[in-house]
Short mmCIF file of C-alpha atoms and ligand atoms in Angstrom, two decimals:
data_model
loop_
_atom_site.label_atom_id
_atom_site.label_comp_id
_atom_site.label_asym_id
_atom_site.label_seq_id
_atom_site.Cartn_x
_atom_site.Cartn_y
_atom_site.Cartn_z
CA MET A 1 0.00 0.00 0.00
CA TYR A 2 1.34 3.38 -0.99
CA THR A 3 -0.23 6.67 0.07
CA GLU A 4 0.33 10.14 -1.39
CA THR A 5 -1.36 13.27 -0.05
CA ASN A 6 -2.81 16.25 -1.88
CA ARG A 7 -2.19 14.40 -5.14
CA SER A 8 -3.24 15.55 -8.63
CA LEU A 9 -5.37 12.97 -10.46
CA LYS A 10 -4.58 14.37 -13.92
CA GLU A 11 -2.62 11.30 -15.01
CA PHE A 12 -5.24 8.95 -13.54
CA ASN A 13 -8.29 10.08 -15.54
CA THR A 14 -8.53 9.93 -19.34
CA PHE A 15 -10.24 13.34 -19.53
CA GLY A 16 -6.93 14.67 -18.19
CA VAL A 17 -8.73 16.87 -15.69
CA ASP A 18 -6.45 18.36 -13.05
CA ALA A 19 -8.45 17.59 -9.90
CA LYS A 20 -6.75 16.70 -6.62
CA ALA A 21 -7.47 14.07 -3.98
CA ASN A 22 -6.63 14.49 -0.30
CA GLN A 23 -5.12 11.01 -0.47
CA LEU A 24 -4.24 8.69 -3.30
CA VAL A 25 -3.87 5.17 -1.93
CA THR A 26 -2.44 2.59 -4.34
CA ILE A 27 -3.25 -1.01 -3.46
CA THR A 28 -1.90 -4.11 -5.21
CA SER A 29 -3.66 -6.99 -3.43
CA VAL A 30 -6.90 -7.86 -1.66
CA ASP A 31 -5.05 -7.87 1.67
CA GLU A 32 -3.78 -4.34 1.04
CA LEU A 33 -7.30 -3.28 0.09
CA LYS A 34 -8.64 -4.72 3.37
CA GLN A 35 -5.89 -2.89 5.32
CA ALA A 36 -6.61 0.35 3.46
CA LEU A 37 -10.32 0.23 4.28
CA ILE A 38 -9.64 0.23 8.02
CA THR A 39 -7.25 3.18 8.00
CA PRO A 40 -8.83 6.34 9.51
CA GLU A 41 -8.23 8.26 6.24
CA ILE A 42 -10.60 5.91 4.44
CA LYS A 43 -12.87 4.77 7.28
CA ASN A 44 -13.76 8.33 8.33
CA ASN A 45 -13.78 10.06 4.95
CA PRO A 46 -15.39 9.82 1.54
CA TRP A 47 -13.53 7.42 -0.76
CA LEU A 48 -13.82 6.05 -4.24
CA VAL A 49 -12.08 3.36 -6.29
CA LEU A 50 -10.31 4.21 -9.51
CA GLY A 51 -9.19 1.73 -12.17
CA GLY A 52 -8.09 3.38 -15.41
CA GLY A 53 -10.15 6.54 -14.84
CA SER A 54 -11.68 6.19 -18.32
CA ASN A 55 -15.32 6.50 -17.33
CA ILE A 56 -15.20 9.27 -14.76
CA LEU A 57 -15.31 13.07 -14.74
CA PHE A 58 -13.94 14.96 -11.74
CA THR A 59 -15.81 18.25 -11.52
CA ARG A 60 -14.06 19.23 -8.28
CA ASP A 61 -11.20 18.20 -6.04
CA PHE A 62 -12.02 15.00 -4.20
CA ASP A 63 -12.24 15.72 -0.48
CA GLY A 64 -11.32 12.20 0.59
CA ALA A 65 -9.28 9.18 -0.48
CA VAL A 66 -9.01 7.77 -3.97
CA ILE A 67 -8.12 4.07 -3.90
CA LEU A 68 -6.10 3.26 -7.00
CA ASN A 69 -6.76 -0.41 -7.72
CA ARG A 70 -3.79 -2.35 -9.04
CA ILE A 71 -4.80 -5.89 -7.99
CA LYS A 72 -3.11 -8.08 -10.60
CA GLY A 73 -3.10 -11.71 -11.69
CA VAL A 74 -4.47 -13.70 -14.61
CA GLU A 75 -4.88 -17.48 -14.40
CA LYS A 76 -6.73 -20.35 -16.00
CA ILE A 77 -8.76 -21.91 -13.17
CA ARG A 78 -10.69 -24.57 -15.06
CA GLU A 79 -10.97 -26.12 -18.48
CA ASP A 80 -13.04 -28.67 -20.36
CA GLU A 81 -13.19 -29.75 -23.96
CA ASN A 82 -14.95 -26.59 -25.12
CA TYR A 83 -14.26 -23.83 -22.60
CA VAL A 84 -11.67 -22.24 -20.33
CA TRP A 85 -12.44 -20.26 -17.20
CA ILE A 86 -10.08 -17.31 -16.73
CA LYS A 87 -9.82 -15.46 -13.45
CA ALA A 88 -8.38 -11.93 -13.60
CA GLY A 89 -7.54 -9.45 -10.86
CA SER A 90 -9.69 -6.32 -11.04
CA GLY A 91 -6.65 -4.04 -11.43
CA GLU A 92 -5.46 -5.75 -14.62
CA VAL A 93 -5.63 -3.56 -17.74
CA TRP A 94 -8.67 -4.77 -19.70
CA HIS A 95 -7.07 -4.63 -23.16
CA GLU A 96 -4.01 -6.55 -21.95
CA LEU A 97 -6.35 -9.29 -20.73
CA VAL A 98 -8.05 -9.32 -24.14
CA MET A 99 -4.66 -9.67 -25.87
CA TRP A 100 -3.62 -12.44 -23.45
CA CYS A 101 -6.78 -14.38 -24.41
CA VAL A 102 -6.47 -13.67 -28.14
CA GLU A 103 -2.86 -14.99 -28.10
CA ARG A 104 -4.12 -18.25 -26.62
CA ASN A 105 -7.10 -18.41 -28.99
CA TYR A 106 -9.61 -18.15 -26.13
CA GLY A 107 -12.65 -16.59 -27.77
CA GLY A 108 -15.37 -14.28 -26.50
CA ILE A 109 -13.85 -10.91 -25.66
CA GLU A 110 -12.01 -10.04 -28.90
CA ASN A 111 -14.90 -7.71 -29.88
CA LEU A 112 -14.14 -5.77 -26.68
CA SER A 113 -10.56 -5.04 -27.76
CA LEU A 114 -9.07 -1.63 -26.99
CA ILE A 115 -11.67 -0.57 -24.42
CA PRO A 116 -9.59 1.48 -21.98
CA GLY A 117 -9.59 0.89 -18.24
CA CYS A 118 -9.29 -2.02 -15.84
CA VAL A 119 -10.98 -5.39 -15.56
CA GLY A 120 -12.86 -4.47 -12.36
CA ALA A 121 -14.89 -1.72 -14.00
CA GLY A 122 -16.05 -4.06 -16.79
CA PRO A 123 -19.04 -5.52 -14.93
CA ILE A 124 -20.02 -2.17 -13.42
CA GLN A 125 -21.47 -0.74 -16.61
CA ASN A 126 -21.45 -4.10 -18.43
CA ILE A 127 -18.95 -2.86 -21.00
CA GLY A 128 -19.99 -3.49 -24.56
CA ALA A 129 -18.91 -2.93 -28.13
CA TYR A 130 -19.40 -4.38 -31.58
CA GLY A 131 -22.16 -6.83 -30.69
CA VAL A 132 -20.71 -8.21 -27.43
CA GLU A 133 -21.12 -7.25 -23.77
CA ILE A 134 -19.07 -8.59 -20.87
CA LYS A 135 -22.25 -10.27 -19.57
CA ASP A 136 -22.07 -12.68 -22.55
CA VAL A 137 -18.90 -14.32 -21.16
CA LEU A 138 -18.93 -13.44 -17.49
CA GLU A 139 -19.17 -16.40 -15.09
CA ALA A 140 -18.72 -14.67 -11.73
CA VAL A 141 -17.61 -11.49 -9.97
CA GLU A 142 -15.79 -11.55 -6.64
CA VAL A 143 -16.38 -8.54 -4.40
CA LEU A 144 -15.14 -7.29 -1.05
CA MET A 145 -18.11 -6.12 1.02
CA ILE A 146 -17.39 -2.81 2.73
CA ASP A 147 -19.53 -3.27 5.86
CA ASP A 148 -18.02 -6.54 7.14
CA GLY A 149 -14.93 -7.10 4.98
CA THR A 150 -16.14 -10.46 3.64
CA LEU A 151 -15.49 -11.73 0.13
CA LEU A 152 -18.60 -12.63 -1.81
CA THR A 153 -19.03 -14.23 -5.23
CA LEU A 154 -21.89 -13.11 -7.48
CA SER A 155 -23.05 -15.23 -10.40
CA ASN A 156 -23.81 -13.70 -13.78
CA ALA A 157 -27.56 -13.72 -13.02
CA GLU A 158 -26.99 -12.04 -9.66
CA CYS A 159 -25.20 -9.12 -11.36
CA LEU A 160 -28.54 -8.03 -12.95
CA PHE A 161 -26.87 -6.89 -16.15
CA GLY A 162 -28.59 -4.55 -18.57
CA TYR A 163 -27.44 -2.12 -21.25
CA ARG A 164 -24.61 -0.16 -19.54
CA ASP A 165 -26.11 -1.26 -16.23
CA SER A 166 -25.70 -3.76 -13.38
CA ILE A 167 -26.34 -4.28 -9.68
CA PHE A 168 -23.05 -2.45 -9.01
CA LYS A 169 -24.57 0.82 -10.27
CA ASN A 170 -27.72 0.30 -8.23
CA GLN A 171 -28.31 -1.87 -5.12
CA LEU A 172 -24.57 -2.47 -4.50
CA ARG A 173 -23.38 1.03 -5.36
CA GLY A 174 -20.74 2.07 -2.80
CA LYS A 175 -21.29 -1.15 -0.85
CA CYS A 176 -18.58 -3.34 -2.37
CA ILE A 177 -15.36 -3.29 -4.37
CA ILE A 178 -14.83 -5.73 -7.23
CA VAL A 179 -11.60 -7.68 -6.67
CA SER A 180 -11.68 -10.24 -9.50
CA VAL A 181 -13.79 -11.57 -12.34
CA VAL A 182 -14.09 -15.01 -13.92
CA LEU A 183 -14.76 -15.22 -17.66
CA LYS A 184 -15.89 -18.35 -19.51
CA LEU A 185 -14.23 -18.32 -22.91
CA SER A 186 -14.53 -20.63 -25.89
CA LYS A 187 -11.76 -22.89 -27.16
CA LYS A 188 -13.58 -23.27 -30.48
CA THR A 189 -13.12 -20.55 -33.03
CA GLU A 190 -16.65 -19.14 -32.90
CA VAL A 191 -16.49 -15.47 -33.79
CA ASN A 192 -19.21 -12.83 -33.65
CA THR A 193 -19.20 -10.69 -36.78
CA THR A 194 -22.86 -9.67 -36.69
CA TYR A 195 -22.00 -5.98 -36.18
CA GLY A 196 -22.04 -4.39 -39.65
CA ALA A 197 -18.80 -2.46 -39.29
CA ILE A 198 -16.83 -5.65 -38.48
CA LYS A 199 -18.22 -7.49 -41.51
CA GLN A 200 -17.28 -4.59 -43.75
CA GLU A 201 -13.81 -4.22 -42.24
CA LEU A 202 -13.07 -7.96 -42.71
CA GLU A 203 -14.36 -7.90 -46.30
CA GLU A 204 -12.15 -4.92 -47.12
CA ALA A 205 -9.17 -6.81 -45.68
CA GLY A 206 -10.08 -9.85 -47.84
CA ILE A 207 -10.63 -12.12 -44.81
CA HIS A 208 -13.40 -14.68 -45.42
CA ASN A 209 -13.00 -17.15 -42.54
CA PRO A 210 -11.98 -14.87 -39.68
CA GLY A 211 -10.36 -16.21 -36.55
CA ILE A 212 -10.36 -14.64 -33.10
CA ARG A 213 -7.25 -12.58 -33.86
CA ASP A 214 -8.73 -11.30 -37.16
CA VAL A 215 -11.85 -10.04 -35.38
CA GLY A 216 -9.82 -8.43 -32.58
CA GLU A 217 -7.60 -6.68 -35.13
CA ALA A 218 -10.62 -5.52 -37.17
CA VAL A 219 -12.20 -4.03 -34.03
CA ILE A 220 -8.94 -2.26 -33.18
CA ARG A 221 -8.75 -0.74 -36.68
CA ILE A 222 -12.38 0.45 -36.56
CA ARG A 223 -11.98 1.96 -33.11
CA LYS A 224 -8.73 3.73 -34.03
CA SER A 225 -10.43 5.24 -37.09
CA LYS A 226 -13.18 6.98 -35.13
CA LEU A 227 -12.49 7.19 -31.43
CA PRO A 228 -9.96 9.71 -30.12
CA ASP A 229 -6.90 8.35 -28.32
CA PRO A 230 -7.17 9.71 -24.75
CA SER A 231 -3.39 10.08 -24.54
CA ARG A 232 -3.68 12.77 -27.28
CA LEU A 233 -7.16 14.17 -26.69
CA GLY A 234 -8.79 13.75 -23.29
CA ASN A 235 -12.14 11.94 -23.33
CA ALA A 236 -14.09 9.14 -21.65
CA GLY A 237 -15.62 7.46 -24.71
CA SER A 238 -19.38 7.87 -25.13
CA PHE A 239 -20.47 10.57 -22.72
CA PHE A 240 -24.14 9.55 -22.91
CA LYS A 241 -26.01 6.28 -23.24
CA ASN A 242 -27.96 5.57 -26.40
CA PRO A 243 -31.58 6.26 -25.40
CA GLU A 244 -34.23 3.55 -25.67
CA VAL A 245 -37.74 4.75 -26.46
CA GLU A 246 -41.18 3.15 -26.89
CA LYS A 247 -42.06 2.05 -30.44
CA GLU A 248 -45.04 4.47 -30.62
CA PHE A 249 -42.84 7.43 -29.74
CA PHE A 250 -40.20 6.31 -32.23
CA ASP A 251 -42.87 6.18 -34.97
CA GLU A 252 -43.88 9.76 -34.10
CA LEU A 253 -40.24 10.85 -34.37
CA LYS A 254 -39.90 9.01 -37.68
CA ASN A 255 -42.79 11.06 -39.10
CA GLU A 256 -40.97 14.25 -38.26
CA PHE A 257 -37.35 13.10 -38.78
CA GLU A 258 -37.49 10.65 -41.66
CA LYS A 259 -33.88 9.50 -41.42
CA ILE A 260 -33.74 8.86 -37.66
CA PRO A 261 -31.96 5.51 -37.09
CA GLY A 262 -33.42 3.06 -34.58
CA PHE A 263 -32.68 -0.52 -33.55
CA GLU A 264 -35.35 -2.73 -32.02
CA GLN A 265 -34.30 -4.32 -28.72
CA ALA A 266 -35.45 -7.61 -27.18
CA SER A 267 -37.67 -5.53 -24.87
CA GLY A 268 -39.53 -4.12 -27.89
CA LYS A 269 -38.08 -0.66 -27.26
CA ILE A 270 -36.13 1.17 -29.94
CA LYS A 271 -32.52 2.21 -29.30
CA ILE A 272 -31.54 5.45 -31.03
CA PRO A 273 -27.85 6.37 -31.55
CA ALA A 274 -27.30 9.43 -29.35
CA GLY A 275 -24.46 10.47 -31.69
CA TRP A 276 -27.02 10.96 -34.47
CA LEU A 277 -29.31 13.06 -32.25
CA ILE A 278 -26.40 15.26 -31.17
CA GLU A 279 -25.14 15.65 -34.73
CA GLN A 280 -28.63 16.70 -35.89
CA CYS A 281 -28.49 19.50 -33.33
CA GLY A 282 -25.45 20.84 -35.18
CA LEU A 283 -23.16 19.75 -32.39
CA LYS A 284 -20.67 17.42 -34.09
CA GLY A 285 -17.09 18.65 -33.88
CA VAL A 286 -18.00 21.88 -32.09
CA ARG A 287 -15.68 23.56 -29.64
CA VAL A 288 -16.83 25.72 -26.73
CA GLY A 289 -13.87 27.10 -24.82
CA ASN A 290 -11.66 24.13 -23.96
CA THR A 291 -14.25 21.45 -24.53
CA GLY A 292 -16.67 20.21 -27.19
CA THR A 293 -17.57 17.14 -29.22
CA HIS A 294 -15.23 15.04 -31.33
CA LYS A 295 -15.15 15.70 -35.07
CA ASP A 296 -15.75 12.02 -35.98
CA GLN A 297 -18.08 11.02 -33.13
CA ALA A 298 -20.54 13.51 -31.68
CA LEU A 299 -21.20 11.22 -28.69
CA VAL A 300 -17.65 11.70 -27.44
CA ILE A 301 -17.03 14.87 -25.45
CA VAL A 302 -13.38 15.89 -25.46
CA ASN A 303 -11.00 18.07 -23.53
CA TYR A 304 -9.51 20.29 -26.25
CA GLY A 305 -7.20 22.09 -23.84
CA ASN A 306 -6.99 22.44 -20.12
CA ALA A 307 -10.71 22.14 -19.54
CA SER A 308 -11.94 21.82 -15.98
CA GLY A 309 -14.39 19.08 -15.13
CA LYS A 310 -17.04 21.72 -14.42
CA GLU A 311 -16.56 23.20 -17.92
CA ILE A 312 -17.00 19.74 -19.46
CA LEU A 313 -20.09 19.05 -17.34
CA ASP A 314 -21.69 22.40 -18.26
CA PHE A 315 -21.09 21.66 -21.94
CA ALA A 316 -22.59 18.16 -21.53
CA ASP A 317 -25.66 19.68 -19.87
CA SER A 318 -26.05 22.12 -22.77
CA VAL A 319 -25.99 19.13 -25.16
CA ILE A 320 -28.72 17.42 -23.11
CA GLU A 321 -30.86 20.56 -23.28
CA LYS A 322 -30.50 20.97 -27.06
CA VAL A 323 -31.34 17.32 -27.72
CA LYS A 324 -34.34 17.59 -25.38
CA ASN A 325 -35.62 20.72 -27.14
CA LYS A 326 -35.34 19.19 -30.61
CA PHE A 327 -36.35 15.55 -30.00
CA SER A 328 -38.05 15.50 -26.55
CA ILE A 329 -35.50 12.86 -25.51
CA ASN A 330 -33.58 13.04 -22.25
CA LEU A 331 -30.00 11.86 -22.73
CA GLU A 332 -28.60 10.03 -19.72
CA LYS A 333 -24.94 10.39 -18.83
CA GLU A 334 -22.84 7.24 -19.12
CA VAL A 335 -19.79 8.80 -17.49
CA ASN A 336 -19.62 8.82 -13.67
CA ILE A 337 -19.71 12.42 -12.43
CA ILE A 338 -17.82 13.27 -9.23
P1 FAD B 1 -12.90 4.03 -13.89
O1 FAD B 1 -13.17 5.21 -14.75
O2 FAD B 1 -11.66 4.02 -13.10
O3 FAD B 1 -14.13 3.81 -12.91
C1 FAD B 1 -15.45 3.82 -13.43
C2 FAD B 1 -16.44 3.67 -12.25
O4 FAD B 1 -16.32 2.38 -11.68
C3 FAD B 1 -16.17 4.65 -11.10
O5 FAD B 1 -17.41 4.97 -10.54
C4 FAD B 1 -15.33 3.84 -10.14
O6 FAD B 1 -15.44 4.27 -8.80
C5 FAD B 1 -15.91 2.44 -10.30
N1 FAD B 1 -14.94 1.37 -10.11
C6 FAD B 1 -13.80 1.16 -10.83
N2 FAD B 1 -13.20 0.02 -10.44
C7 FAD B 1 -13.97 -0.51 -9.46
C8 FAD B 1 -13.88 -1.69 -8.66
N3 FAD B 1 -12.87 -2.55 -8.79
N4 FAD B 1 -14.87 -1.93 -7.75
C9 FAD B 1 -15.90 -1.06 -7.61
N5 FAD B 1 -16.03 0.08 -8.34
C10 FAD B 1 -15.08 0.35 -9.25
N6 FAD B 1 -17.02 1.56 -22.52
C11 FAD B 1 -17.75 0.59 -23.11
O7 FAD B 1 -18.57 -0.07 -22.46
N7 FAD B 1 -17.60 0.32 -24.44
C12 FAD B 1 -16.73 0.97 -25.22
O8 FAD B 1 -16.63 0.68 -26.41
C13 FAD B 1 -15.94 1.99 -24.63
N8 FAD B 1 -15.05 2.70 -25.37
C14 FAD B 1 -14.31 3.68 -24.80
C15 FAD B 1 -13.40 4.38 -25.59
C16 FAD B 1 -12.61 5.38 -25.05
C17 FAD B 1 -11.62 6.12 -25.93
C18 FAD B 1 -12.72 5.69 -23.67
C19 FAD B 1 -11.85 6.74 -23.06
C20 FAD B 1 -13.64 5.01 -22.86
C21 FAD B 1 -14.45 4.00 -23.43
N9 FAD B 1 -15.38 3.27 -22.66
C22 FAD B 1 -16.11 2.27 -23.24
C23 FAD B 1 -15.61 3.61 -21.25
C24 FAD B 1 -14.62 2.95 -20.27
O9 FAD B 1 -13.44 2.59 -20.92
C25 FAD B 1 -15.20 1.71 -19.61
O10 FAD B 1 -16.37 2.06 -18.89
C26 FAD B 1 -14.23 1.03 -18.65
O11 FAD B 1 -14.74 -0.19 -18.20
C27 FAD B 1 -13.87 1.91 -17.45
O12 FAD B 1 -12.81 1.30 -16.75
P2 FAD B 1 -11.91 2.10 -15.74
O13 FAD B 1 -11.05 1.13 -15.01
O14 FAD B 1 -11.21 3.19 -16.45
O15 FAD B 1 -13.00 2.71 -14.76
N1 EPU B 2 -23.82 8.51 -35.47
C1 EPU B 2 -24.02 9.73 -36.10
N2 EPU B 2 -23.17 10.76 -35.81
C2 EPU B 2 -22.15 10.63 -34.94
C3 EPU B 2 -21.94 9.40 -34.30
C4 EPU B 2 -22.79 8.35 -34.57
O1 EPU B 2 -24.93 9.89 -36.89
O2 EPU B 2 -21.42 11.61 -34.74
C5 EPU B 2 -24.74 7.39 -35.75
C6 EPU B 2 -24.48 6.67 -37.04
O3 EPU B 2 -25.75 6.37 -37.57
C7 EPU B 2 -23.83 5.37 -36.59
C8 EPU B 2 -24.51 5.14 -35.26
O4 EPU B 2 -24.67 6.45 -34.73
O5 EPU B 2 -24.09 4.36 -37.49
C9 EPU B 2 -23.74 4.28 -34.28
O6 EPU B 2 -22.43 4.82 -34.09
P1 EPU B 2 -21.23 3.91 -33.55
O7 EPU B 2 -21.18 2.64 -34.30
O8 EPU B 2 -20.02 4.75 -33.50
O9 EPU B 2 -21.70 3.52 -32.10
P2 EPU B 2 -22.36 4.35 -30.92
O10 EPU B 2 -23.79 3.90 -30.79
O11 EPU B 2 -22.15 5.79 -31.08
C10 EPU B 2 -21.86 2.52 -29.14
C11 EPU B 2 -21.27 2.49 -27.77
C12 EPU B 2 -19.75 2.53 -27.84
C13 EPU B 2 -19.26 1.32 -28.62
C14 EPU B 2 -19.88 1.37 -30.03
C15 EPU B 2 -19.55 0.15 -30.85
C16 EPU B 2 -22.88 3.48 -26.27
C17 EPU B 2 -23.26 4.66 -25.44
N3 EPU B 2 -21.76 3.60 -26.97
O12 EPU B 2 -21.53 3.80 -29.69
O13 EPU B 2 -19.23 2.46 -26.52
O14 EPU B 2 -17.87 1.29 -28.74
O15 EPU B 2 -21.34 1.44 -29.91
O16 EPU B 2 -20.30 -0.94 -30.42
O17 EPU B 2 -23.59 2.48 -26.25
C18 EPU B 2 -18.59 3.79 -24.65
O18 EPU B 2 -19.49 3.23 -24.02
O19 EPU B 2 -17.82 4.63 -24.11
C19 EPU B 2 -18.40 3.48 -26.06
C20 EPU B 2 -17.49 4.06 -26.83
#
């Protein structure tokens, strides 16, 4: 355990916002985490856990302790003819885990290549991209309960996964810390290329029978072509969730906005790309002061200079208002606001 006081968090959040924490406590094991939680600095003050800081916006200094999770370890814990079960520490870098699996031809998370951040945050918002969500391969999540310090294992069903949602954002919010996850991955080369952009990317590369590595590489190329690299331009990926609306309301919108895209969900609701709504408000690639939207992806809010978190939040709220005025749709923030 390593503690720094009055520490800038600029290098620990992908927006690159220069907020400070009273304490930054780096932990590298479950035992260190348990020790940290009983120190007066954490027991008697507000605290939060940080992985890669790629889904968080600090709008102020954090008057408490930030626990920087670096719990490592990746191991195969079980195997049968068709599957392997991989256990990973929550402080592992997600993309490194994906590459570790791709190298071994363990299939299931290659579509989630290049998502920034750590393994432990994956189940929190049920990370998803290109037709796959972590819930599709997740076997179990191990958590440390804050109130009594016990370790508990939740099954996939117990995590109550939804689109960018889980029990960790609701009933268990602030009540536990994820320490490891177990993924069930396929040893057969079954790839998921249902997402249009992947199909197109593979066709253009002349690949007809893609393997796990081919799909992972295609996803990486697509992502690099449209999402800004946070090390060059601060951002936290999609700032808002894609809204889901009732079919009747979508039909009304379609009458007024002929080209509005919509995708029917299992629930019967229609998911509308928020990036399209924002672009239609004339807000793609705009800059207001030090912040604005990305030129290739209106759903990504970026830090064009030394924006403060408050400046970014105010801009995000102005986007919500414009979309609401034009489409009567309330965009919900995906990024965690502190
Ligand atoms: P952090 O930002 O560190 O934390 C996020 C939240 O989880 C915070 O509230 C934090 O307190 C909490 N938390 C973190 N670790 C733990 C833990 N171990 N236990 C309990 N609580 C914890 N997301 C997608 O789903 N799909 C994408 O395609 C995608 N693309 C992105 C592209 C870019 C360029 C960027 C910058 C972000 C993207 N994201 C995407 C968002 C982000 O990468 C994911 O949400 C990621 O899982 C966040 O991981 P993190 O470790 O950085 O979380
Ligand atoms: N679009 C526009 N203008 C834009 C951006 C998008 O019109 O500026 C429209 C286009 O019609 C496009 C559609 O939106 O076809 C979908 O765009 P894209 O494929 O880029 O995906 P997205 O819906 O904007 C979601 C996730 C991403 C994930 C991608 C790929 C959410 C909130 N975002 O974005 O996740 O990588 O799909 O699966 O669900 C994240 O969560 O941070 C994130 C990046």
